[in-house]
Amino acid sequence: TQSRYVRCVKPNTQKRKLVMEHITTMEQLRCAGVVAAVLISRSAYPSKLFHSEVVERYGMLNEGKPKGGYPDVKSECEDICKKMLKHLETTNKSGKTQSGFAMGKSRAYFRAGCLEYLESERSKIWDKWAVKIQKPARGFIVRRRIMREKYAKFAEAVIPVQSLFRLILAKKKAATAKKDKKRMKRMGKKSKKAAIRIQATVRGFIQRPKYRAALRRKKEEEDLANQLVKMQDKLAQAEEQRKRDLEDARFQFEQEMEEYKEKLEDQLRAEAEKQNKSAQQQTLIDESGKIIEYLRKENMKLRQQCESMKRDYKSLKENNARLMEANASASNSFNQLNEHAKGLNATNARLIKNVDTYKKQLVKMKEDLKNRQAFYLAEAHARVAYQKTLARIVAQVQDKSRDAQLVEDVVIWALECEAEAKSERAALENAGQQAPPGGVSAAPAKKSNKPSDDSDSDSDSE
């Protein structure tokens, strides 16, 4: 069963370690109800599995599946259990038939012995399938052994033919590689020139709008500076004009005051002479009042003109401040453009440096490739010798040995060597693909490639 209980059980009464008293332990389990629970569970349905687990594990036993399939997993599970456990049904004392399983909402419950029967049937099917798979494999091995025994005499003649054919292929491959190298060299020069032209065009295309914008900004700054100078000149002229107007008005006012004083003195003298003329004095007083009123009005006009000139001066001063701020912002933007141009120059220098490093790496990789090619050519001769020796040993064993079992063992040993060599070559190729360029040493390649190439030549000779 799959039931789980947590109970505190004392293994012995002496409180000693590594001592187990079976009678005392069983009494504790019986008193705790564990034994009774296990007996009750095993008396009815001790084993239980989910519907999906039953279908996945024992679906191969269901041979008569309907064409349309089953509506759900539960119905398929119930059909499998009915077909396989039909002969395990029992009849109780009341005459009712009891099946070996019971279906729940999510699980299937099995009586004792039902699950073991399903497992035995499943193992029988696995045995049948194993035999079916082994039949073609064993037939292939036997046929291959017979063919080797039949054509063993031609093995020595095949090796020179293979060597000649491989020599021709190697020469063609070397010539093709030489042509490709020259072509790539020419293409490299052309592509470098084309890249320089494209870079020059693109960089010019990128920099021209920026240069034109910088020229426009500089021209605007110059225009603003000229306008600022003109405004300052106008402001100075207006200030001078205001001062001149004030001086003129002050001078005119002083002259009028002097004239009025003179007139007033004359009138006072005339009044002193003509004290007995009251009517004339009254008229003089009225005229003096009118003159004073006129002077007051003129004074107010001059004050208003002075206020308007002050307002004009203030507006000109504000315009001057705005122009100064615009000039400062324009100078800041020009400085930012200069900094951006410096950054572009630094980036260009880094790119040129990276190109130089890549060229050095390319030269190093080419040298590494030449060394590996020479190493592989040297290895090829050793592999051919190893292949000849292996083929000679197998041929001598097949010709001189009368023990069929020994011949079969030698052939199997050769096949195992071939398979092991192929696996090592595949592992080496995977390691070479995952490693960075120029990072794989020549020593491990020599160790792993030797048996693989020998096995290749052996398979070709077969």
Short mmCIF file of C-alpha atoms in Angstrom, two decimals:
data_model
loop_
_atom_site.label_atom_id
_atom_site.label_comp_id
_atom_site.label_asym_id
_atom_site.label_seq_id
_atom_site.Cartn_x
_atom_site.Cartn_y
_atom_site.Cartn_z
CA THR A 1 0.00 0.00 0.00
CA GLN A 2 0.92 3.64 -0.20
CA SER A 3 -0.41 4.63 3.24
CA ARG A 4 1.86 6.70 5.48
CA TYR A 5 1.76 6.77 9.32
CA VAL A 6 3.80 8.75 11.82
CA ARG A 7 4.08 6.98 15.17
CA CYS A 8 6.58 7.16 18.06
CA VAL A 9 7.73 3.57 18.63
CA LYS A 10 10.26 2.56 21.27
CA PRO A 11 12.56 -0.18 19.92
CA ASN A 12 13.53 -1.52 23.39
CA THR A 13 12.77 -1.05 27.07
CA GLN A 14 16.42 -0.71 28.15
CA LYS A 15 16.81 2.64 26.31
CA ARG A 16 19.90 1.36 24.52
CA LYS A 17 20.91 2.09 20.92
CA LEU A 18 21.06 -0.50 18.14
CA VAL A 19 18.83 -2.92 20.09
CA MET A 20 15.48 -4.07 18.64
CA GLU A 21 12.84 -6.03 20.61
CA HIS A 22 10.38 -7.33 18.02
CA ILE A 23 7.64 -8.43 20.44
CA THR A 24 7.52 -5.06 22.23
CA THR A 25 7.56 -3.19 18.90
CA MET A 26 4.69 -5.27 17.47
CA GLU A 27 2.66 -4.73 20.64
CA GLN A 28 3.09 -0.94 20.29
CA LEU A 29 2.03 -1.05 16.63
CA ARG A 30 -0.97 -3.24 17.46
CA CYS A 31 -2.05 -0.93 20.30
CA ALA A 32 -1.65 2.12 18.04
CA GLY A 33 -3.96 0.54 15.44
CA VAL A 34 -1.38 0.44 12.65
CA VAL A 35 -1.55 -3.33 12.17
CA ALA A 36 -5.34 -3.25 12.10
CA ALA A 37 -5.35 -0.43 9.55
CA VAL A 38 -2.94 -2.33 7.29
CA LEU A 39 -4.98 -5.53 7.58
CA ILE A 40 -8.21 -3.68 6.78
CA SER A 41 -6.58 -1.95 3.81
CA ARG A 42 -5.23 -5.25 2.42
CA SER A 43 -8.50 -7.09 3.00
CA ALA A 44 -10.40 -4.88 0.50
CA TYR A 45 -8.42 -2.86 -2.07
CA PRO A 46 -4.78 -2.56 -1.01
CA SER A 47 -3.55 -1.03 -4.28
CA LYS A 48 -4.73 2.17 -5.96
CA LEU A 49 -3.63 4.18 -9.00
CA PHE A 50 -4.85 7.28 -10.80
CA HIS A 51 -6.86 6.73 -14.00
CA SER A 52 -4.19 8.40 -16.14
CA GLU A 53 -1.46 6.19 -14.60
CA VAL A 54 -3.46 3.02 -15.34
CA VAL A 55 -4.00 4.06 -18.99
CA GLU A 56 -0.38 5.08 -19.45
CA ARG A 57 1.06 1.92 -17.86
CA TYR A 58 -1.39 -0.80 -19.00
CA GLY A 59 -2.86 0.72 -22.18
CA MET A 60 -0.76 -1.67 -24.26
CA LEU A 61 -2.86 -4.59 -22.90
CA ASN A 62 -6.04 -3.19 -24.46
CA GLU A 63 -6.11 -4.83 -27.88
CA GLY A 64 -9.75 -4.21 -28.83
CA LYS A 65 -9.81 -0.41 -28.72
CA PRO A 66 -12.79 1.27 -30.45
CA LYS A 67 -12.07 3.25 -33.59
CA GLY A 68 -13.52 6.49 -32.29
CA GLY A 69 -11.60 6.24 -29.03
CA TYR A 70 -12.96 6.81 -25.53
CA PRO A 71 -14.82 9.88 -24.28
CA ASP A 72 -12.57 10.29 -21.25
CA VAL A 73 -9.70 8.65 -19.35
CA LYS A 74 -11.99 7.06 -16.75
CA SER A 75 -13.97 5.06 -19.34
CA GLU A 76 -10.76 3.83 -20.99
CA CYS A 77 -9.34 2.78 -17.61
CA GLU A 78 -12.57 0.92 -16.74
CA ASP A 79 -12.57 -0.90 -20.11
CA ILE A 80 -8.94 -2.03 -19.64
CA CYS A 81 -9.65 -3.35 -16.14
CA LYS A 82 -12.80 -5.21 -17.24
CA LYS A 83 -11.03 -6.96 -20.11
CA MET A 84 -7.88 -7.93 -18.20
CA LEU A 85 -9.36 -8.77 -14.77
CA LYS A 86 -12.53 -10.56 -15.89
CA HIS A 87 -11.21 -14.02 -14.97
CA LEU A 88 -10.34 -12.80 -11.44
CA GLU A 89 -13.97 -12.12 -10.55
CA THR A 90 -15.29 -14.00 -7.47
CA THR A 91 -18.74 -14.87 -6.11
CA ASN A 92 -19.49 -14.19 -2.44
CA LYS A 93 -21.82 -16.15 -0.12
CA SER A 94 -24.87 -14.12 -1.15
CA GLY A 95 -24.30 -14.99 -4.82
CA LYS A 96 -23.14 -11.58 -5.97
CA THR A 97 -20.17 -11.29 -8.30
CA GLN A 98 -17.24 -9.23 -7.04
CA SER A 99 -14.79 -7.86 -9.56
CA GLY A 100 -11.12 -7.47 -8.90
CA PHE A 101 -11.24 -3.68 -9.07
CA ALA A 102 -13.38 -0.66 -8.20
CA MET A 103 -13.52 2.68 -10.01
CA GLY A 104 -13.47 5.94 -8.08
CA LYS A 105 -13.74 9.55 -9.23
CA SER A 106 -10.01 9.93 -9.80
CA ARG A 107 -8.46 6.53 -8.95
CA ALA A 108 -8.85 2.83 -9.60
CA TYR A 109 -8.70 0.42 -6.62
CA PHE A 110 -7.41 -3.16 -7.04
CA ARG A 111 -7.79 -6.24 -4.89
CA ALA A 112 -4.83 -8.31 -3.80
CA GLY A 113 -3.14 -10.04 -6.75
CA CYS A 114 -4.80 -7.96 -9.50
CA LEU A 115 -2.01 -5.44 -9.89
CA GLU A 116 0.60 -8.24 -9.88
CA TYR A 117 -1.30 -9.98 -12.68
CA LEU A 118 -1.36 -6.77 -14.77
CA GLU A 119 2.37 -6.32 -14.24
CA SER A 120 3.06 -9.90 -15.34
CA GLU A 121 1.02 -9.44 -18.52
CA ARG A 122 2.82 -6.19 -19.22
CA SER A 123 6.23 -7.85 -18.81
CA LYS A 124 5.17 -10.60 -21.28
CA ILE A 125 4.38 -7.97 -23.92
CA TRP A 126 7.73 -6.30 -23.26
CA ASP A 127 9.47 -9.65 -23.77
CA LYS A 128 7.70 -10.13 -27.13
CA TRP A 129 8.72 -6.69 -28.28
CA ALA A 130 12.31 -7.28 -27.17
CA VAL A 131 12.46 -10.45 -29.25
CA LYS A 132 11.03 -8.64 -32.29
CA ILE A 133 13.65 -5.90 -31.95
CA GLN A 134 16.51 -8.36 -31.42
CA LYS A 135 15.66 -10.46 -34.49
CA PRO A 136 16.69 -7.94 -37.19
CA ALA A 137 19.70 -6.80 -35.16
CA ARG A 138 21.04 -10.31 -34.72
CA GLY A 139 20.30 -11.13 -38.37
CA PHE A 140 22.24 -8.04 -39.44
CA ILE A 141 25.24 -9.01 -37.28
CA VAL A 142 25.29 -12.57 -38.65
CA ARG A 143 24.90 -11.44 -42.27
CA ARG A 144 27.67 -8.97 -41.80
CA ARG A 145 29.97 -11.62 -40.35
CA ILE A 146 29.21 -13.95 -43.28
CA MET A 147 29.89 -11.19 -45.81
CA ARG A 148 33.20 -10.42 -44.13
CA GLU A 149 34.23 -14.05 -44.24
CA LYS A 150 33.20 -14.22 -47.91
CA TYR A 151 35.07 -11.12 -49.04
CA ALA A 152 38.06 -11.29 -46.69
CA LYS A 153 40.38 -12.12 -49.61
CA PHE A 154 39.58 -8.79 -51.30
CA ALA A 155 40.36 -6.70 -48.21
CA GLU A 156 44.06 -6.30 -49.05
CA ALA A 157 43.27 -5.22 -52.61
CA VAL A 158 40.75 -2.63 -51.45
CA ILE A 159 43.27 -0.69 -49.36
CA PRO A 160 45.51 0.47 -52.27
CA VAL A 161 42.42 1.45 -54.26
CA GLN A 162 41.14 3.43 -51.30
CA SER A 163 44.51 5.09 -50.84
CA LEU A 164 44.66 6.12 -54.52
CA PHE A 165 41.08 7.39 -54.48
CA ARG A 166 41.68 9.34 -51.28
CA LEU A 167 44.89 10.77 -52.73
CA ILE A 168 42.97 12.07 -55.75
CA LEU A 169 40.27 13.57 -53.52
CA ALA A 170 42.90 15.18 -51.26
CA LYS A 171 44.66 16.74 -54.27
CA LYS A 172 41.38 18.12 -55.59
CA LYS A 173 40.50 19.44 -52.16
CA ALA A 174 43.94 21.08 -51.77
CA ALA A 175 43.68 22.72 -55.22
CA THR A 176 40.19 23.96 -54.42
CA ALA A 177 41.37 25.32 -51.08
CA LYS A 178 44.27 27.12 -52.77
CA LYS A 179 41.93 28.71 -55.30
CA ASP A 180 39.49 29.67 -52.59
CA LYS A 181 42.32 31.23 -50.57
CA LYS A 182 43.42 33.38 -53.53
CA ARG A 183 39.84 34.31 -54.30
CA MET A 184 39.17 35.25 -50.66
CA LYS A 185 42.34 37.33 -50.62
CA ARG A 186 41.18 39.26 -53.70
CA MET A 187 37.69 39.58 -52.30
CA GLY A 188 39.14 40.80 -48.99
CA LYS A 189 40.99 43.65 -50.69
CA LYS A 190 37.95 44.62 -52.74
CA SER A 191 35.65 44.41 -49.75
CA LYS A 192 38.04 46.54 -47.69
CA LYS A 193 38.09 49.25 -50.34
CA ALA A 194 34.33 49.08 -50.71
CA ALA A 195 33.91 49.27 -46.93
CA ILE A 196 36.13 52.37 -46.79
CA ARG A 197 34.09 54.03 -49.55
CA ILE A 198 30.80 53.13 -47.88
CA GLN A 199 32.06 54.36 -44.52
CA ALA A 200 33.24 57.63 -46.04
CA THR A 201 29.88 58.15 -47.78
CA VAL A 202 27.84 57.28 -44.70
CA ARG A 203 29.95 59.36 -42.35
CA GLY A 204 29.77 62.31 -44.73
CA PHE A 205 26.02 61.86 -45.01
CA ILE A 206 25.73 61.82 -41.20
CA GLN A 207 28.08 64.74 -40.57
CA ARG A 208 26.84 67.12 -43.28
CA PRO A 209 23.46 67.92 -41.64
CA LYS A 210 25.21 68.38 -38.29
CA TYR A 211 27.78 70.70 -39.87
CA ARG A 212 25.06 72.68 -41.65
CA ALA A 213 23.09 72.94 -38.42
CA ALA A 214 26.23 74.15 -36.64
CA LEU A 215 26.78 76.76 -39.37
CA ARG A 216 23.14 77.89 -39.06
CA ARG A 217 23.48 78.18 -35.30
CA LYS A 218 26.71 80.10 -35.64
CA LYS A 219 25.09 82.46 -38.16
CA GLU A 220 22.12 82.94 -35.83
CA GLU A 221 24.52 83.68 -32.97
CA GLU A 222 26.29 86.25 -35.12
CA ASP A 223 22.94 87.81 -36.12
CA LEU A 224 21.89 87.93 -32.48
CA ALA A 225 25.21 89.51 -31.55
CA ASN A 226 24.78 92.14 -34.28
CA GLN A 227 21.21 92.83 -33.16
CA LEU A 228 22.44 93.11 -29.57
CA VAL A 229 25.09 95.67 -30.63
CA LYS A 230 22.48 97.63 -32.59
CA MET A 231 20.06 97.62 -29.68
CA GLN A 232 22.82 98.75 -27.34
CA ASP A 233 23.66 101.59 -29.74
CA LYS A 234 19.98 102.57 -29.96
CA LEU A 235 19.71 102.42 -26.17
CA ALA A 236 22.76 104.68 -25.77
CA GLN A 237 21.37 107.11 -28.34
CA ALA A 238 17.96 107.15 -26.62
CA GLU A 239 19.65 107.77 -23.27
CA GLU A 240 21.66 110.65 -24.71
CA GLN A 241 18.53 112.05 -26.36
CA ARG A 242 16.65 111.80 -23.04
CA LYS A 243 19.44 113.61 -21.23
CA ARG A 244 19.53 116.33 -23.89
CA ASP A 245 15.76 116.74 -23.71
CA LEU A 246 15.91 117.01 -19.95
CA GLU A 247 18.67 119.62 -20.15
CA ASP A 248 16.73 121.60 -22.74
CA ALA A 249 13.55 121.46 -20.69
CA ARG A 250 15.43 122.47 -17.54
CA PHE A 251 17.15 125.34 -19.37
CA GLN A 252 13.85 126.52 -20.86
CA PHE A 253 12.16 126.31 -17.47
CA GLU A 254 14.95 128.34 -15.86
CA GLN A 255 14.71 130.99 -18.58
CA GLU A 256 10.97 131.22 -18.13
CA MET A 257 11.42 131.52 -14.38
CA GLU A 258 13.98 134.29 -14.86
CA GLU A 259 11.65 136.13 -17.20
CA TYR A 260 8.82 135.71 -14.76
CA LYS A 261 10.98 136.99 -11.92
CA GLU A 262 11.97 140.02 -13.98
CA LYS A 263 8.38 140.67 -14.89
CA LEU A 264 7.34 140.24 -11.29
CA GLU A 265 10.01 142.66 -10.10
CA ASP A 266 8.96 145.19 -12.70
CA GLN A 267 5.38 144.85 -11.67
CA LEU A 268 6.28 145.19 -8.00
CA ARG A 269 8.22 148.30 -8.73
CA ALA A 270 5.31 149.58 -10.77
CA GLU A 271 2.99 148.72 -7.90
CA ALA A 272 5.21 150.56 -5.47
CA GLU A 273 5.03 153.59 -7.70
CA LYS A 274 1.32 153.14 -8.21
CA GLN A 275 0.08 152.27 -4.82
CA ASN A 276 -3.01 154.33 -5.33
CA LYS A 277 -4.03 152.27 -8.40
CA SER A 278 -5.87 149.29 -6.91
CA ALA A 279 -7.49 148.16 -10.16
CA GLN A 280 -4.14 147.77 -11.91
CA GLN A 281 -2.75 145.82 -9.00
CA GLN A 282 -5.66 143.40 -9.12
CA THR A 283 -5.09 142.78 -12.81
CA LEU A 284 -1.39 142.18 -12.17
CA ILE A 285 -2.21 139.67 -9.47
CA ASP A 286 -4.56 137.84 -11.84
CA GLU A 287 -1.93 137.78 -14.59
CA SER A 288 0.70 136.49 -12.17
CA GLY A 289 -1.72 133.68 -11.11
CA LYS A 290 -2.30 132.71 -14.74
CA ILE A 291 1.44 132.67 -15.40
CA ILE A 292 2.00 130.47 -12.34
CA GLU A 293 -0.73 128.09 -13.53
CA TYR A 294 0.84 127.92 -16.98
CA LEU A 295 4.24 127.13 -15.47
CA ARG A 296 2.71 124.35 -13.38
CA LYS A 297 1.17 122.77 -16.48
CA GLU A 298 4.49 122.93 -18.30
CA ASN A 299 6.20 121.31 -15.31
CA MET A 300 3.66 118.42 -15.38
CA LYS A 301 4.22 117.90 -19.10
CA LEU A 302 7.97 117.70 -18.56
CA ARG A 303 7.50 115.19 -15.74
CA GLN A 304 5.27 113.00 -17.96
CA GLN A 305 7.88 113.08 -20.72
CA CYS A 306 10.53 112.05 -18.20
CA GLU A 307 8.37 109.09 -17.01
CA SER A 308 7.78 107.87 -20.58
CA MET A 309 11.51 108.07 -21.29
CA LYS A 310 12.18 106.04 -18.12
CA ARG A 311 9.73 103.35 -19.28
CA ASP A 312 11.40 103.23 -22.70
CA TYR A 313 14.75 102.89 -21.00
CA LYS A 314 13.45 100.00 -18.85
CA SER A 315 12.03 98.13 -21.88
CA LEU A 316 15.31 98.55 -23.74
CA LYS A 317 17.17 97.20 -20.72
CA GLU A 318 14.92 94.09 -20.60
CA ASN A 319 15.45 93.49 -24.32
CA ASN A 320 19.18 93.73 -23.73
CA ALA A 321 18.95 91.06 -20.93
CA ARG A 322 16.96 88.69 -23.17
CA LEU A 323 19.46 89.08 -25.95
CA MET A 324 22.29 88.32 -23.55
CA GLU A 325 20.53 85.11 -22.39
CA ALA A 326 19.96 84.02 -26.00
CA ASN A 327 23.64 84.61 -26.72
CA ALA A 328 24.62 82.48 -23.68
CA SER A 329 22.31 79.58 -24.72
CA ALA A 330 23.68 79.69 -28.27
CA SER A 331 27.24 79.51 -26.95
CA ASN A 332 26.28 76.51 -24.75
CA SER A 333 24.77 74.63 -27.72
CA PHE A 334 27.88 75.34 -29.77
CA ASN A 335 30.05 73.91 -26.96
CA GLN A 336 27.85 70.77 -26.82
CA LEU A 337 28.28 70.29 -30.57
CA ASN A 338 32.04 70.54 -30.16
CA GLU A 339 31.97 67.90 -27.40
CA HIS A 340 29.82 65.59 -29.58
CA ALA A 341 32.30 65.97 -32.44
CA LYS A 342 35.13 65.02 -30.07
CA GLY A 343 33.18 61.90 -28.97
CA LEU A 344 32.67 60.88 -32.63
CA ASN A 345 36.39 61.26 -33.27
CA ALA A 346 37.18 59.06 -30.24
CA THR A 347 34.68 56.41 -31.45
CA ASN A 348 36.29 56.44 -34.90
CA ALA A 349 39.71 55.89 -33.31
CA ARG A 350 38.40 52.94 -31.30
CA LEU A 351 36.87 51.37 -34.43
CA ILE A 352 40.17 51.69 -36.29
CA LYS A 353 41.96 50.07 -33.34
CA ASN A 354 39.43 47.18 -33.31
CA VAL A 355 39.99 46.64 -37.05
CA ASP A 356 43.74 46.35 -36.45
CA THR A 357 43.21 43.79 -33.66
CA TYR A 358 40.87 41.74 -35.86
CA LYS A 359 43.49 41.69 -38.61
CA LYS A 360 46.08 40.35 -36.15
CA GLN A 361 43.65 37.67 -34.98
CA LEU A 362 42.98 36.67 -38.60
CA VAL A 363 46.71 36.26 -39.28
CA LYS A 364 47.06 34.15 -36.14
CA MET A 365 44.11 31.93 -37.13
CA LYS A 366 45.60 31.39 -40.59
CA GLU A 367 48.89 30.25 -39.05
CA ASP A 368 47.01 27.93 -36.71
CA LEU A 369 45.10 26.48 -39.67
CA LYS A 370 48.34 25.75 -41.53
CA ASN A 371 49.81 23.98 -38.49
CA ARG A 372 46.69 21.86 -38.04
CA GLN A 373 46.62 20.92 -41.71
CA ALA A 374 50.21 19.73 -41.52
CA PHE A 375 49.42 17.83 -38.32
CA TYR A 376 46.38 16.13 -39.88
CA LEU A 377 48.39 15.08 -42.98
CA ALA A 378 50.99 13.48 -40.71
CA GLU A 379 48.26 11.73 -38.76
CA ALA A 380 46.71 10.36 -41.97
CA HIS A 381 49.81 8.23 -42.72
CA ALA A 382 49.80 6.79 -39.19
CA ARG A 383 46.10 5.98 -39.46
CA VAL A 384 46.59 4.17 -42.78
CA ALA A 385 49.31 2.02 -41.19
CA TYR A 386 47.06 1.28 -38.20
CA GLN A 387 44.22 0.33 -40.58
CA LYS A 388 46.44 -2.05 -42.54
CA THR A 389 47.63 -3.75 -39.33
CA LEU A 390 44.08 -4.15 -38.00
CA ALA A 391 42.81 -5.56 -41.32
CA ARG A 392 45.79 -7.96 -41.51
CA ILE A 393 45.13 -9.22 -37.97
CA VAL A 394 41.43 -9.83 -38.66
CA ALA A 395 42.24 -11.58 -41.98
CA GLN A 396 44.84 -13.86 -40.37
CA VAL A 397 42.46 -14.79 -37.56
CA GLN A 398 39.69 -15.60 -40.04
CA ASP A 399 42.01 -17.66 -42.27
CA LYS A 400 44.04 -19.60 -39.70
CA SER A 401 41.70 -19.97 -36.74
CA ARG A 402 39.32 -22.96 -36.69
CA ASP A 403 37.43 -21.74 -33.63
CA ALA A 404 34.30 -19.97 -34.88
CA GLN A 405 33.71 -18.41 -31.48
CA LEU A 406 37.19 -16.86 -31.48
CA VAL A 407 36.66 -15.48 -35.01
CA GLU A 408 33.32 -14.01 -33.95
CA ASP A 409 34.90 -12.47 -30.84
CA VAL A 410 37.66 -10.89 -32.91
CA VAL A 411 35.16 -9.46 -35.40
CA ILE A 412 33.00 -8.12 -32.56
CA TRP A 413 36.11 -6.61 -30.97
CA ALA A 414 36.93 -4.88 -34.27
CA LEU A 415 33.35 -3.56 -34.51
CA GLU A 416 33.54 -2.29 -30.94
CA CYS A 417 36.82 -0.55 -31.72
CA GLU A 418 35.19 1.03 -34.76
CA ALA A 419 32.13 2.18 -32.77
CA GLU A 420 34.32 3.55 -29.97
CA ALA A 421 36.47 5.42 -32.49
CA LYS A 422 33.38 6.95 -34.13
CA SER A 423 31.99 8.07 -30.77
CA GLU A 424 35.33 9.63 -29.83
CA ARG A 425 35.50 11.42 -33.18
CA ALA A 426 31.96 12.79 -32.71
CA ALA A 427 32.86 13.99 -29.20
CA LEU A 428 36.00 15.64 -30.57
CA GLU A 429 34.05 17.38 -33.35
CA ASN A 430 31.48 18.66 -30.84
CA ALA A 431 34.27 19.94 -28.58
CA GLY A 432 35.94 21.64 -31.56
CA GLN A 433 32.68 23.35 -32.55
CA GLN A 434 32.03 24.59 -29.01
CA ALA A 435 35.62 25.79 -28.43
CA PRO A 436 36.62 29.37 -29.53
CA PRO A 437 38.88 29.86 -32.59
CA GLY A 438 42.51 29.06 -31.90
CA GLY A 439 41.68 27.75 -28.38
CA VAL A 440 41.99 23.94 -28.99
CA SER A 441 45.44 22.41 -28.56
CA ALA A 442 46.90 19.85 -30.94
CA ALA A 443 47.65 17.12 -28.35
CA PRO A 444 44.04 16.16 -27.46
CA ALA A 445 43.11 16.17 -31.14
CA LYS A 446 45.88 13.70 -31.83
CA LYS A 447 44.73 11.37 -29.08
CA SER A 448 41.07 11.32 -30.04
CA ASN A 449 41.30 11.38 -33.83
CA LYS A 450 43.62 8.40 -34.32
CA PRO A 451 41.15 5.57 -33.65
CA SER A 452 38.29 7.39 -35.36
CA ASP A 453 40.10 7.74 -38.69
CA ASP A 454 41.32 4.16 -38.46
CA SER A 455 37.78 3.00 -37.97
CA ASP A 456 36.66 5.10 -40.96
CA SER A 457 39.22 3.47 -43.17
CA ASP A 458 38.19 0.07 -41.83
CA SER A 459 34.55 0.72 -42.66
CA ASP A 460 35.51 1.87 -46.17
CA SER A 461 37.52 -1.28 -46.73
CA GLU A 462 34.48 -3.34 -45.74
#
